[in-house]
């Protein structure tokens, strides 16, 4: 079986659902269930004996040791993190704790377990760390995309803690020989995305008749990847990636935030027209995010060249699917936008 951390969050849950739908290997899903972790996302797995859920903090070494000893995974796929840049600006402590101390604790537990394995199992064991393009910093309009050798230059507490996490993973391969793999992916979107991030926030606010808050001039660029394409890339790297290597994952979809919000409004106008006017009427420009990175863009050619991976969705097909999913899954949105979420939104956008 494989051990997945953060498998109740957006990408982790998509990965677990995807994994169990394409193969028959079991998953041990380790998640603390913070505000971003939602068991309702995993509802379809109830009664599925190939899925075991353990509510455990990755900073809890004793609990991790117990899980490794009991379930004896052949690989770890590590998603668990604090992941929202705006929250990292308001309160960085949780980010240092989970993204740095948590990754360190997980690496230590994995190393201790891996050391005890027979040689053949040791050789095939993998520790795959899921990271972000944000560790590379911000690009100018004419700069080439981030490659695997772009120097790290993180700008937010979120990206700084993810960078620290990546450095620890690298060191555990270099120093102890732990067979690690690292993937650095661009912005994801798709089903089960917590509505604090740009795309789901805009969809849910639009449908609720609320304003669509665009930071600064709306010209910041992100490189969007449909979440199931990210999942297939991780499966590919886990299967055939070379230990110690880093792989960039991206969809070649650079868009300004303004483009994204316009496209979302047009899709909603088409799929769920308002009685009066367009969803674009709800757009509003607000104060910029402090230290807001201007542009991210990923060069994913290494993954294509070496492991033959390519995204299946275009931005247009992926975004239409996403909007339709939110229209069809309002109860999920109601379920996850709890009191804690409402408190955050109230404070942040005040
Ligand atoms: P998310 O915030 O939706 O989910 C994170 C999950 O981790 C939640 O289920 C949460 O309960 C769990 N978690 C948090 N702290 C934990 C702890 N101490 N112990 C155990 N579980 C804990 O995040 P996401 O968007 O699914 O991102 C998953 C990973 O992918 C993260 O490492 C993130 O940095 C990376 N990533 C995300 C994106 C993106 O666009 N969302 C892009 C590239 C990389
Ligand atoms: P986000 O989804 O938070 O991802 P990240 O900051 O990790 O890239 O934000 C994506 C872009 O959208 C980013 O440039 C900030 C911008 N944004 C807004 O303009 N308004 C919002 O309310 C949010 C949440 C983000």
Coordinates of N, CA, C and O and ligand atoms in Angstrom, one line a residue, residues 83-86 132-134 158 187-188 193 196-202 212-216 218 220-222 224 257 261 286 289 292-294 296 348-349, ligand 2:
X83 N -1.5 25.7 2.9 CA -1.3 26.0 1.5 C -1.8 27.3 1.0 O -1.6 27.6 -0.2
X84 N -2.4 28.2 1.9 CA -3.0 29.4 1.3 C -2.1 30.6 1.7 O -1.9 30.9 2.8
X85 N -1.6 31.3 0.6 CA -0.7 32.4 0.8 C -1.2 33.5 1.7 O -0.5 34.0 2.6
X86 N -2.5 33.8 1.5 CA -3.1 34.9 2.3 C -3.0 34.6 3.8 O -2.7 35.4 4.6
X132 N 5.6 23.2 -5.0 CA 4.9 24.2 -5.7 C 5.9 25.0 -6.6 O 7.1 25.1 -6.2
X133 N 5.4 25.7 -7.6 CA 6.3 26.6 -8.4 C 6.6 27.8 -7.6 O 7.5 28.6 -8.0
X134 N 5.9 28.1 -6.6 CA 6.0 29.4 -5.8 C 7.4 29.5 -5.2 O 7.9 30.6 -4.8
X158 N 4.3 31.3 3.0 CA 4.0 29.9 2.4 C 5.1 29.4 1.6 O 5.6 28.3 1.8
X187 N -0.3 26.3 -10.3 CA -1.6 26.4 -9.6 C -2.6 25.4 -10.2 O -2.8 25.3 -11.4
X188 N -3.2 24.7 -9.3 CA -4.2 23.7 -9.7 C -5.6 24.2 -9.5 O -5.9 25.2 -8.8
X193 N -12.1 22.0 -4.6 CA -11.1 23.0 -4.3 C -11.7 23.9 -3.2 O -12.8 24.5 -3.4
X196 N -11.5 29.2 -0.7 CA -10.7 30.4 -0.3 C -9.7 30.8 -1.4 O -9.2 31.9 -1.4
X197 N -9.5 29.9 -2.4 CA -8.5 30.1 -3.5 C -9.3 30.8 -4.7 O -10.5 30.7 -4.7
X198 N -8.5 31.4 -5.6 CA -9.2 32.3 -6.6 C -10.3 31.6 -7.3 O -11.4 32.2 -7.3
X199 N -10.1 30.5 -8.0 CA -11.2 30.0 -8.9 C -12.5 29.6 -8.1 O -13.6 30.1 -8.4
X200 N -12.3 28.7 -7.0 CA -13.6 28.4 -6.3 C -14.2 29.5 -5.6 O -15.4 29.6 -5.5
X201 N -13.4 30.5 -5.1 CA -13.9 31.7 -4.4 C -14.8 32.5 -5.4 O -15.9 32.9 -5.1
X202 N -14.3 32.7 -6.6 CA -15.0 33.5 -7.6 C -16.3 32.8 -8.0 O -17.4 33.4 -8.1
X212 N -16.8 39.9 -6.5 CA -15.7 39.1 -6.9 C -14.4 39.9 -6.7 O -14.1 40.8 -7.6
X213 N -13.7 39.7 -5.6 CA -12.6 40.6 -5.2 C -11.3 40.3 -5.9 O -10.7 39.2 -5.7
X214 N -10.9 41.2 -6.8 CA -9.6 41.1 -7.5 C -8.5 41.9 -6.9 O -8.7 43.2 -6.8
X215 N -7.4 41.3 -6.5 CA -6.3 42.0 -5.9 C -5.6 42.9 -6.9 O -5.3 42.5 -8.0
X216 N -5.3 44.1 -6.5 CA -4.4 45.0 -7.3 C -5.1 45.3 -8.7 O -6.3 45.6 -8.8
X218 N -5.2 43.1 -11.2 CA -5.7 41.8 -11.8 C -4.7 41.3 -12.9 O -5.1 40.4 -13.7
X220 N -1.7 40.0 -12.4 CA -0.8 38.9 -12.0 C -1.1 37.6 -12.8 O -2.3 37.3 -13.1
X221 N 0.0 36.9 -13.2 CA -0.2 35.7 -14.0 C 0.1 34.5 -13.2 O 1.0 34.4 -12.5
X222 N -0.8 33.5 -13.4 CA -0.7 32.1 -12.8 C -0.8 31.1 -14.0 O -1.4 31.4 -15.0
X224 N -2.1 27.6 -15.0 CA -3.2 26.7 -14.4 C -3.1 25.3 -14.9 O -2.9 25.1 -16.1
X257 N -5.1 37.1 -13.8 CA -6.3 36.8 -12.9 C -7.5 37.4 -13.6 O -8.6 36.8 -13.5
X261 N -11.0 35.4 -14.3 CA -12.3 35.8 -13.7 C -13.3 36.1 -14.9 O -14.5 35.8 -14.8
X286 N -9.8 45.3 -5.4 CA -9.5 45.6 -4.0 C -8.0 45.7 -3.7 O -7.2 45.5 -4.6
X289 N -2.5 42.1 -2.4 CA -1.8 41.3 -1.5 C -0.4 41.8 -1.2 O 0.3 42.1 -2.2
X292 N 2.8 40.5 -3.4 CA 2.1 39.7 -4.4 C 3.1 39.3 -5.6 O 3.5 40.2 -6.3
X293 N 3.4 38.0 -5.7 CA 4.2 37.6 -6.9 C 3.5 37.9 -8.2 O 2.3 37.7 -8.3
X294 N 4.2 38.5 -9.1 CA 3.6 39.0 -10.4 C 3.3 37.8 -11.4 O 2.2 37.8 -11.9
X296 N 3.9 33.5 -12.4 CA 4.5 32.2 -12.3 C 4.3 31.5 -13.6 O 3.2 31.6 -14.3
X348 N -10.7 38.7 6.4 CA -9.7 39.0 5.3 C -10.2 40.0 4.4 O -9.5 40.9 4.0
X349 N -11.5 39.9 4.0 CA -12.0 40.8 3.0 C -12.6 42.1 3.6 O -13.0 43.0 2.8
Ligands
LIG2 P1 -4.6 31.8 -5.0 O1 -5.7 31.0 -5.5 O2 -4.6 32.3 -3.6 O3 -3.2 31.1 -5.3 P2 -1.7 31.6 -5.2 O4 -1.6 32.9 -4.5 O5 -1.0 30.5 -4.4 O6 -1.2 31.7 -6.6 O7 -4.5 33.2 -5.9 C1 -4.3 33.1 -7.3 C2 -4.2 34.5 -7.8 O8 -5.5 35.2 -7.6 C3 -3.2 35.3 -7.1 O9 -2.5 36.2 -8.0 C4 -4.0 36.1 -6.1 C5 -5.3 36.3 -6.8 N1 -6.5 36.5 -5.9 C6 -7.4 37.6 -6.1 O10 -7.2 38.4 -6.9 N2 -8.5 37.7 -5.3 C7 -8.7 36.7 -4.3 O11 -9.7 36.9 -3.6 C8 -7.8 35.6 -4.2 C9 -8.1 34.5 -3.1 C10 -6.7 35.5 -5.0

